[in-house]
Structures are given as structure tokens and as C-alpha cells.
Amino acid sequence: MIEQYMALAIQPTMRGAEKREDIKRNIAHISDVIDAAVWLSGIEMPVRLITIPEGALQGFTDELFDWDHQYYVDHMAIDIPGEETELLGKKAKEYNAYLIAQAKVKHPEFPGRFFNSAFLIDPKGEVILQSYKMQVFCQEHSTVPHDVWDKWIELYGYKLDSFYSVADTEIGRIGLLVCQEGDYHEPARGLAMNGAEIIYRSSAPEPAVANGWWELQNRARALDNTCYVVAPNVATYYPSQAAELSVDTFGGQSMIVNHHGEVISNHKYGSGSSYAGAIIDVESLREYRERSLFGNWMKDLRTEQFKLIYEEPLFAKNLCLDRAPLKHKDTHEIYRQHVRQLIERGIWVESARSKK
């Protein structure tokens, strides 16, 4: 029996880190926000899950200033476990809570590459789950498993746990998504098919928040998969350590969505550090999955008919086996090639304007 508990989607102000030491400044601020959130919400229900958004540790310095990939590996990417996870682990132990965060990280099997990774820390302060972001924004320099596909399969095999790992914890089964992974239904479905009951989905920049995409996607992923989605987002952003004023580039709206696709907590504003908090009832979710013959969509999947959609590849695999991810200009050209492929295959119709 899992008792009801409070989950927190922390919404911190962040500063763009320019060297490893700068990350500690962000973690110190995150710790203050966690203390305030537990102080207020812990009196309603015990806080057992604390989530921190993408970018909160390091900012997005490499993307904003188009840094060289190798430079970021050498000067900014962290190790998991490492000093930063130890600092966060102390907060998890302090509050007897599970804690989820994100960082751009090194990988021991891929020297010269960094990945975008979410990780789950248990109440003992230990990292018990780590995921690697599979879909990235066209401005992002991170390597993804598909970029090193052949070696990834050699290391981890070709199974759900190779890409959609889920941790079975005392507060429910938890899976991890980062930012653009939530733009597509497949990553969340992969986690759900591997047993996830609670999905962490972190951060989205403007204009996705103001346009409603962020909320729409979070609600859809929860409804699609009959699960909770805990979605922390960033508050204001100081693009550099020297910046005197912040920019509201993310819009806040940290939220928690239940398995009916209902937003049960939403911090509407992004102008200052705060959080969203809501009660998670895993037993209610499990009962609904067992008894519902209508809103529990996964039970009805006729999987063979969906395989046809993906039989012909689009995005080339192994792009980063022998070279690092490219900078913005060259990366954008790869994405434009994908657009041309869709038109050449007759899937998309070329616009009349582009023919002129």
C-alpha cells in the first residue's frame, strides 16, 4: 500500500554556468527553494518526490552561445555520480524524499561526447536511475543514443530498458523525460509500456509555454498513458554569471497532471522562483488501470498496425560515432534535409511559394 504523498515541481531562477564551479551557485539556490516548498507543502502531506527542471543546474550556456561540443565536455559536463549529485543527494536524505534533476553529462563509454541526462536520487542519496535524452531541440548540442546507435546497442542491447528505463520505488514506478521528448508521444509511451506510473517531464522554453504547447503535451502524455506527469519548468534566466537582469525565457507554469489528464497544480507565473505541489495517489491510479474499460487507453493497443509507420527511417543514425555534434548552422541544415526528404517521398506537399 502506497500512502498518498506530496510531489513538488520546483521552479527556480537559474544562472547560465560558464564553468563547473558555477553549478554550485545554482544548486544552493535550488536548495533554498526546496526548503521553502517543503516548509509550506509538507504540512499537508509528507513530501516524497522533489523534481528540478532541465537547465536548473547548468543553464543553457552552450546552446545560447553556440559553444564547441568538446569545449563543453572539458569544462562543463558533469559526472554521474559526482560532486553535484552528492549535493542534491543531501537534500533527498534531509527530507526522506526521491529527487529528480537533469544535467548535461559525460559518459564513460563515449569520451569526447556529452549527453543530456535526467537522473533519480533515492532517499539514501544514491542515484538509482539515469536516462539519456533521445530527442533534442535543433539548437541543442547534446549527443543522443541514436547518434551512436550501433555502439549503444552493443553496450545496452535492443530492449525497453536500453532506452525507456523505469525505477520501481516505494512511491511508485518512475520514468524520466526531458523537454523535447515530451513533444512526441512515443518516449512517454515507451516508459508506460515499461511500467511507469509517474513520468517526470522537465522544462520548455518560450514560446511553447505561452502558446499552450507545454500544458497540452503534459496533459496528453498523462492521458495517453494513464499516469501522473510531474513537470517542473524554469523561472527567470540570467544568461550569464555577470548578467544584472534576468529574462523570462521559459515562462514557468510548472505543473502536475493526474492520470485523467487534469492539471492538479500549476504555478502560472515564471517571474520568480517558486514551485507547484500536488498530492499523488498511486493506489487510485492502479485501481483505475485495473477497473476502467474506457479511459485506460493502453490496454487496447493493437501494436502490429502501428509498426508500419516507422519501418522507413528518416533521421540518419550514428551521426556522432566518428565526430562530435555540429554547431547551429550545420545542424540546421541537417534538419532542413529531413524536410526535403518528406517532400521528396510525397509525404509532405511542397508549398507554391517555395517553387517560385
Tab-separated table of C-alpha atoms in Angstrom:
chain	number	residue	atom	x	y	z
A	1	MET	CA	0.000	0.000	0.000
A	2	ILE	CA	1.482	3.334	-1.087
A	3	GLU	CA	0.126	6.172	1.023
A	4	GLN	CA	-0.708	9.487	-0.595
A	5	TYR	CA	2.172	11.945	-0.660
A	6	MET	CA	3.117	15.417	-1.866
A	7	ALA	CA	5.127	15.879	-5.069
A	8	LEU	CA	6.908	19.142	-5.811
A	9	ALA	CA	7.755	20.634	-9.195
A	10	ILE	CA	10.460	23.137	-8.260
A	11	GLN	CA	10.548	26.309	-10.400
A	12	PRO	CA	13.887	28.020	-9.722
A	13	THR	CA	15.609	31.039	-11.155
A	14	MET	CA	18.788	29.875	-12.911
A	15	ARG	CA	22.083	31.417	-13.940
A	16	GLY	CA	23.967	30.293	-17.012
A	17	ALA	CA	27.029	28.417	-15.816
A	18	GLU	CA	30.304	29.223	-17.551
A	19	LYS	CA	32.482	26.830	-15.569
A	20	ARG	CA	31.873	23.814	-13.342
A	21	GLU	CA	32.132	25.832	-10.129
A	22	ASP	CA	29.163	27.972	-11.179
A	23	ILE	CA	26.836	24.974	-10.885
A	24	LYS	CA	27.149	25.093	-7.086
A	25	ARG	CA	25.610	28.565	-7.073
A	26	ASN	CA	22.544	27.212	-8.830
A	27	ILE	CA	22.335	24.191	-6.520
A	28	ALA	CA	22.494	26.476	-3.471
A	29	HIS	CA	19.527	28.442	-4.810
A	30	ILE	CA	17.629	25.250	-5.670
A	31	SER	CA	18.198	24.055	-2.108
A	32	ASP	CA	16.651	27.256	-0.754
A	33	VAL	CA	13.574	26.816	-2.967
A	34	ILE	CA	13.242	23.175	-1.850
A	35	ASP	CA	13.432	24.224	1.810
A	36	ALA	CA	10.659	26.771	1.330
A	37	ALA	CA	8.490	24.354	-0.657
A	38	VAL	CA	8.782	21.550	1.899
A	39	TRP	CA	8.133	24.005	4.721
A	40	LEU	CA	4.837	25.019	3.125
A	41	SER	CA	3.579	21.838	1.432
A	42	GLY	CA	4.960	19.305	3.886
A	43	ILE	CA	2.299	20.273	6.416
A	44	GLU	CA	-0.413	18.963	4.070
A	45	MET	CA	1.162	15.636	3.129
A	46	PRO	CA	4.676	14.222	3.507
A	47	VAL	CA	6.877	15.360	0.617
A	48	ARG	CA	8.248	12.209	-1.034
A	49	LEU	CA	9.068	13.462	-4.558
A	50	ILE	CA	11.020	16.599	-5.473
A	51	THR	CA	11.630	17.438	-9.138
A	52	ILE	CA	14.030	20.017	-10.571
A	53	PRO	CA	13.745	21.281	-14.173
A	54	GLU	CA	16.132	20.962	-17.085
A	55	GLY	CA	18.723	23.729	-17.084
A	56	ALA	CA	18.438	24.469	-13.376
A	57	LEU	CA	21.981	23.244	-12.677
A	58	GLN	CA	23.918	24.493	-15.704
A	59	GLY	CA	21.652	26.823	-17.631
A	60	PHE	CA	21.810	26.674	-21.422
A	61	THR	CA	25.145	28.427	-21.990
A	62	ASP	CA	26.345	26.043	-24.705
A	63	GLU	CA	23.156	26.425	-26.709
A	64	LEU	CA	22.772	30.168	-26.251
A	65	PHE	CA	26.373	30.955	-27.230
A	66	ASP	CA	26.854	28.020	-29.669
A	67	TRP	CA	29.796	26.555	-27.763
A	68	ASP	CA	32.020	23.893	-29.250
A	69	HIS	CA	30.971	20.410	-28.144
A	70	GLN	CA	34.427	19.305	-26.990
A	71	TYR	CA	34.913	22.521	-25.013
A	72	TYR	CA	31.712	21.781	-23.096
A	73	VAL	CA	32.846	18.227	-22.378
A	74	ASP	CA	36.125	19.525	-20.968
A	75	HIS	CA	34.818	22.454	-18.948
A	76	MET	CA	31.174	21.963	-18.018
A	77	ALA	CA	29.705	18.460	-18.397
A	78	ILE	CA	29.411	16.635	-15.077
A	79	ASP	CA	29.878	13.040	-13.964
A	80	ILE	CA	27.073	10.932	-12.530
A	81	PRO	CA	27.558	10.138	-9.733
A	82	GLY	CA	29.719	13.095	-8.811
A	83	GLU	CA	30.044	16.171	-6.649
A	84	GLU	CA	26.817	17.725	-7.929
A	85	THR	CA	24.702	14.614	-7.337
A	86	GLU	CA	26.178	14.354	-3.853
A	87	LEU	CA	24.966	17.874	-3.042
A	88	LEU	CA	21.490	17.058	-4.336
A	89	GLY	CA	21.582	13.723	-2.529
A	90	LYS	CA	21.986	15.550	0.766
A	91	LYS	CA	18.631	17.271	0.169
A	92	ALA	CA	16.999	13.947	-0.675
A	93	LYS	CA	18.317	12.441	2.576
A	94	GLU	CA	17.342	15.526	4.573
A	95	TYR	CA	13.700	15.197	3.570
A	96	ASN	CA	13.493	11.416	3.068
A	97	ALA	CA	12.388	12.086	-0.494
A	98	TYR	CA	13.145	10.964	-4.006
A	99	LEU	CA	14.706	13.746	-6.073
A	100	ILE	CA	14.856	14.092	-9.859
A	101	ALA	CA	17.115	16.519	-11.720
A	102	GLN	CA	18.803	16.980	-15.097
A	103	ALA	CA	22.264	17.839	-16.343
A	104	LYS	CA	24.485	17.609	-19.391
A	105	VAL	CA	26.857	14.801	-18.564
A	106	LYS	CA	29.884	12.815	-19.604
A	107	HIS	CA	29.588	9.130	-20.473
A	108	PRO	CA	32.474	6.742	-19.716
A	109	GLU	CA	31.926	4.760	-22.928
A	110	PHE	CA	31.825	7.832	-25.191
A	111	PRO	CA	34.835	10.070	-24.489
A	112	GLY	CA	34.600	13.423	-26.208
A	113	ARG	CA	30.803	13.418	-26.096
A	114	PHE	CA	28.258	14.803	-23.648
A	115	PHE	CA	24.653	13.698	-23.246
A	116	ASN	CA	21.574	15.355	-21.781
A	117	SER	CA	20.567	13.194	-18.841
A	118	ALA	CA	17.846	13.057	-16.206
A	119	PHE	CA	18.550	11.156	-13.001
A	120	LEU	CA	16.662	9.929	-9.951
A	121	ILE	CA	18.181	10.042	-6.460
A	122	ASP	CA	16.669	7.932	-3.670
A	123	PRO	CA	16.172	8.979	-0.006
A	124	LYS	CA	19.588	7.500	0.816
A	125	GLY	CA	21.201	9.967	-1.565
A	126	GLU	CA	22.083	7.382	-4.221
A	127	VAL	CA	21.455	7.697	-7.978
A	128	ILE	CA	19.175	4.769	-8.821
A	129	LEU	CA	18.041	5.684	-12.358
A	130	GLN	CA	19.533	7.619	-15.242
A	131	SER	CA	18.047	8.353	-18.649
A	132	TYR	CA	19.596	9.871	-21.762
A	133	LYS	CA	17.562	12.357	-23.780
A	134	MET	CA	16.586	10.860	-27.140
A	135	GLN	CA	15.037	13.849	-28.954
A	136	VAL	CA	16.791	17.214	-28.935
A	137	PHE	CA	15.945	20.744	-29.978
A	138	CYS	CA	17.647	21.882	-33.206
A	139	GLN	CA	19.737	24.366	-31.163
A	140	GLU	CA	20.988	21.712	-28.722
A	141	HIS	CA	24.471	20.242	-28.936
A	142	SER	CA	23.876	17.086	-26.891
A	143	THR	CA	24.632	13.629	-28.255
A	144	VAL	CA	21.662	11.251	-28.197
A	145	PRO	CA	21.678	7.421	-28.251
A	146	HIS	CA	20.563	7.406	-31.903
A	147	ASP	CA	23.706	9.379	-32.796
A	148	VAL	CA	25.856	6.478	-31.552
A	149	TRP	CA	23.309	3.775	-32.300
A	150	ASP	CA	25.496	0.808	-33.153
A	151	LYS	CA	27.717	1.151	-30.103
A	152	TRP	CA	24.719	1.905	-27.866
A	153	ILE	CA	23.038	-1.340	-28.916
A	154	GLU	CA	26.306	-3.196	-28.421
A	155	LEU	CA	26.566	-1.819	-24.866
A	156	TYR	CA	22.943	-1.933	-23.724
A	157	GLY	CA	21.080	-4.224	-26.110
A	158	TYR	CA	17.868	-3.567	-28.001
A	159	LYS	CA	15.134	-3.680	-25.379
A	160	LEU	CA	12.887	-1.281	-23.480
A	161	ASP	CA	15.398	-0.849	-20.664
A	162	SER	CA	18.004	0.296	-23.199
A	163	PHE	CA	16.023	3.494	-23.833
A	164	TYR	CA	12.979	3.643	-21.517
A	165	SER	CA	14.279	2.603	-18.102
A	166	VAL	CA	11.870	2.793	-15.152
A	167	ALA	CA	12.638	2.620	-11.426
A	168	ASP	CA	10.293	0.622	-9.184
A	169	THR	CA	10.342	2.628	-5.939
A	170	GLU	CA	8.404	2.724	-2.693
A	171	ILE	CA	6.412	5.713	-4.032
A	172	GLY	CA	5.574	4.153	-7.411
A	173	ARG	CA	7.240	3.342	-10.717
A	174	ILE	CA	9.060	6.376	-12.078
A	175	GLY	CA	10.252	7.212	-15.602
A	176	LEU	CA	12.141	10.238	-16.895
A	177	LEU	CA	11.659	12.559	-19.893
A	178	VAL	CA	13.444	15.819	-20.705
A	179	CYS	CA	11.950	18.757	-22.607
A	180	GLN	CA	11.516	17.862	-26.278
A	181	GLU	CA	10.991	14.182	-25.520
A	182	GLY	CA	7.574	15.289	-24.295
A	183	ASP	CA	6.802	16.816	-27.707
A	184	TYR	CA	6.361	13.283	-29.046
A	185	HIS	CA	4.055	10.640	-27.671
A	186	GLU	CA	6.486	7.744	-28.244
A	187	PRO	CA	9.006	8.361	-25.407
A	188	ALA	CA	6.240	8.596	-22.796
A	189	ARG	CA	4.547	5.524	-24.264
A	190	GLY	CA	7.857	3.653	-24.081
A	191	LEU	CA	8.115	4.440	-20.380
A	192	ALA	CA	4.490	3.473	-19.783
A	193	MET	CA	4.940	0.186	-21.643
A	194	ASN	CA	7.856	-0.451	-19.299
A	195	GLY	CA	5.631	0.129	-16.266
A	196	ALA	CA	5.886	3.850	-15.469
A	197	GLU	CA	3.173	5.303	-13.225
A	198	ILE	CA	4.805	8.704	-12.678
A	199	ILE	CA	6.626	10.456	-15.516
A	200	TYR	CA	8.970	13.385	-14.929
A	201	ARG	CA	8.902	15.762	-17.908
A	202	SER	CA	11.055	18.844	-17.447
A	203	SER	CA	11.215	22.307	-18.984
A	204	ALA	CA	10.025	24.001	-22.149
A	205	PRO	CA	11.110	27.424	-23.438
A	206	GLU	CA	9.016	30.201	-24.819
A	207	PRO	CA	7.001	30.459	-26.945
A	208	ALA	CA	5.943	26.871	-26.199
A	209	VAL	CA	4.611	27.802	-22.760
A	210	ALA	CA	2.681	30.924	-23.732
A	211	ASN	CA	1.337	29.151	-26.835
A	212	GLY	CA	-0.113	26.372	-24.701
A	213	TRP	CA	2.018	23.552	-26.115
A	214	TRP	CA	3.606	22.777	-22.733
A	215	GLU	CA	0.304	22.228	-20.931
A	216	LEU	CA	-1.293	20.465	-23.897
A	217	GLN	CA	1.580	17.990	-24.163
A	218	ASN	CA	1.825	17.317	-20.431
A	219	ARG	CA	-1.892	16.617	-20.215
A	220	ALA	CA	-1.834	14.451	-23.342
A	221	ARG	CA	1.122	12.347	-22.144
A	222	ALA	CA	-0.662	11.724	-18.827
A	223	LEU	CA	-3.965	10.866	-20.511
A	224	ASP	CA	-2.331	8.739	-23.236
A	225	ASN	CA	-0.639	6.527	-20.700
A	226	THR	CA	-2.894	6.661	-17.619
A	227	CYS	CA	-0.104	8.070	-15.470
A	228	TYR	CA	0.919	11.121	-13.490
A	229	VAL	CA	3.150	13.710	-15.155
A	230	VAL	CA	5.232	15.924	-12.880
A	231	ALA	CA	6.528	18.796	-14.995
A	232	PRO	CA	8.868	21.381	-13.447
A	233	ASN	CA	9.880	24.361	-15.555
A	234	VAL	CA	12.364	27.176	-15.113
A	235	ALA	CA	11.542	30.618	-13.731
A	236	THR	CA	13.640	33.567	-14.851
A	237	TYR	CA	17.017	33.040	-16.516
A	238	TYR	CA	20.226	35.045	-16.090
A	239	PRO	CA	22.019	34.128	-19.354
A	240	SER	CA	25.476	34.670	-17.873
A	241	GLN	CA	27.077	34.951	-14.456
A	242	ALA	CA	27.605	38.694	-14.986
A	243	ALA	CA	24.036	39.433	-16.135
A	244	GLU	CA	22.366	42.058	-13.927
A	245	LEU	CA	18.850	41.424	-15.200
A	246	SER	CA	17.049	38.187	-15.902
A	247	VAL	CA	14.981	37.143	-18.907
A	248	ASP	CA	11.746	35.164	-18.618
A	249	THR	CA	12.705	32.782	-21.428
A	250	PHE	CA	10.768	29.805	-20.074
A	251	GLY	CA	7.541	31.197	-18.667
A	252	GLY	CA	7.236	28.966	-15.626
A	253	GLN	CA	3.916	27.118	-15.421
A	254	SER	CA	5.417	24.189	-13.564
A	255	MET	CA	2.577	21.717	-13.227
A	256	ILE	CA	1.432	18.311	-12.059
A	257	VAL	CA	-1.118	16.355	-14.092
A	258	ASN	CA	-3.080	13.322	-12.924
A	259	HIS	CA	-3.900	10.156	-14.836
A	260	HIS	CA	-7.157	11.676	-16.150
A	261	GLY	CA	-5.183	14.429	-17.881
A	262	GLU	CA	-6.318	17.007	-15.319
A	263	VAL	CA	-3.915	19.702	-14.135
A	264	ILE	CA	-3.981	19.388	-10.344
A	265	SER	CA	-1.341	22.056	-9.693
A	266	ASN	CA	0.072	24.809	-11.906
A	267	HIS	CA	2.309	27.716	-10.967
A	268	LYS	CA	1.188	30.156	-13.631
A	269	TYR	CA	3.988	32.698	-13.464
A	270	GLY	CA	7.662	32.486	-14.388
A	271	SER	CA	8.908	35.796	-12.995
A	272	GLY	CA	10.341	34.436	-9.749
A	273	SER	CA	11.383	31.210	-8.045
A	274	SER	CA	8.547	29.106	-6.667
A	275	TYR	CA	7.036	25.638	-7.161
A	276	ALA	CA	3.913	23.628	-7.889
A	277	GLY	CA	2.836	20.975	-5.407
A	278	ALA	CA	0.133	18.306	-5.542
A	279	ILE	CA	-0.899	15.064	-3.883
A	280	ILE	CA	-0.021	11.846	-5.712
A	281	ASP	CA	-2.318	8.861	-5.144
A	282	VAL	CA	-0.665	5.864	-6.786
A	283	GLU	CA	-3.192	3.381	-5.392
A	284	SER	CA	-6.033	5.296	-7.050
A	285	LEU	CA	-4.154	5.212	-10.362
A	286	ARG	CA	-3.584	1.465	-10.064
A	287	GLU	CA	-7.238	0.823	-9.274
A	288	TYR	CA	-8.329	2.912	-12.275
A	289	ARG	CA	-5.980	0.992	-14.571
A	290	GLU	CA	-7.471	-2.287	-13.374
A	291	ARG	CA	-11.153	-1.338	-13.486
A	292	SER	CA	-11.615	1.147	-16.310
A	293	LEU	CA	-12.729	-0.158	-19.690
A	294	PHE	CA	-12.884	3.284	-21.281
A	295	GLY	CA	-10.250	5.885	-20.339
A	296	ASN	CA	-7.406	3.412	-19.864
A	297	TRP	CA	-6.067	3.531	-23.430
A	298	MET	CA	-3.013	1.296	-23.263
A	299	LYS	CA	-4.977	-1.917	-22.740
A	300	ASP	CA	-6.405	-1.581	-26.259
A	301	LEU	CA	-3.181	-1.143	-28.245
A	302	ARG	CA	-3.092	-3.210	-31.451
A	303	THR	CA	0.634	-2.872	-31.768
A	304	GLU	CA	1.257	-4.614	-35.104
A	305	GLN	CA	-0.658	-1.996	-37.088
A	306	PHE	CA	1.499	0.849	-35.706
A	307	LYS	CA	4.849	-0.708	-36.657
A	308	LEU	CA	4.256	0.186	-40.321
A	309	ILE	CA	4.552	3.901	-39.528
A	310	TYR	CA	8.220	3.644	-38.632
A	311	GLU	CA	9.606	0.995	-40.977
A	312	GLU	CA	11.318	3.533	-43.260
A	313	PRO	CA	13.955	5.610	-41.394
A	314	LEU	CA	14.173	9.386	-41.618
A	315	PHE	CA	16.877	10.674	-39.272
A	316	ALA	CA	20.269	9.096	-40.003
A	317	LYS	CA	21.675	7.059	-37.129
A	318	ASN	CA	25.320	7.005	-35.949
A	319	LEU	CA	25.906	10.665	-36.847
A	320	CYS	CA	28.225	11.155	-33.881
A	321	LEU	CA	30.143	7.886	-33.768
A	322	ASP	CA	33.120	9.493	-35.513
A	323	ARG	CA	32.503	13.204	-34.973
A	324	ALA	CA	31.060	15.477	-32.328
A	325	PRO	CA	27.645	17.167	-32.747
A	326	LEU	CA	27.825	20.184	-35.030
A	327	LYS	CA	27.235	23.843	-34.283
A	328	HIS	CA	23.955	25.590	-35.036
A	329	LYS	CA	24.427	26.454	-38.710
A	330	ASP	CA	25.363	22.938	-39.816
A	331	THR	CA	22.830	21.268	-37.546
A	332	HIS	CA	20.036	23.361	-39.023
A	333	GLU	CA	20.980	22.127	-42.494
A	334	ILE	CA	20.514	18.512	-41.353
A	335	TYR	CA	17.001	19.330	-40.178
A	336	ARG	CA	16.249	21.062	-43.486
A	337	GLN	CA	17.390	17.906	-45.293
A	338	HIS	CA	14.757	15.987	-43.325
A	339	VAL	CA	12.101	18.405	-44.540
A	340	ARG	CA	13.259	17.830	-48.115
A	341	GLN	CA	13.123	14.052	-47.606
A	342	LEU	CA	9.497	14.257	-46.502
A	343	ILE	CA	8.660	16.311	-49.595
A	344	GLU	CA	10.614	14.017	-51.950
A	345	ARG	CA	8.828	10.965	-50.562
A	346	GLY	CA	5.491	12.616	-51.237
A	347	ILE	CA	4.560	12.657	-47.553
A	348	TRP	CA	4.542	16.449	-47.435
A	349	VAL	CA	3.491	18.673	-50.340
A	350	GLU	CA	5.884	21.430	-51.364
A	351	SER	CA	4.420	24.901	-50.950
A	352	ALA	CA	3.691	27.014	-54.002
A	353	ARG	CA	5.878	29.809	-52.613
A	354	SER	CA	8.984	27.616	-52.433
A	355	LYS	CA	8.567	26.594	-56.095
A	356	LYS	CA	8.874	30.176	-57.299
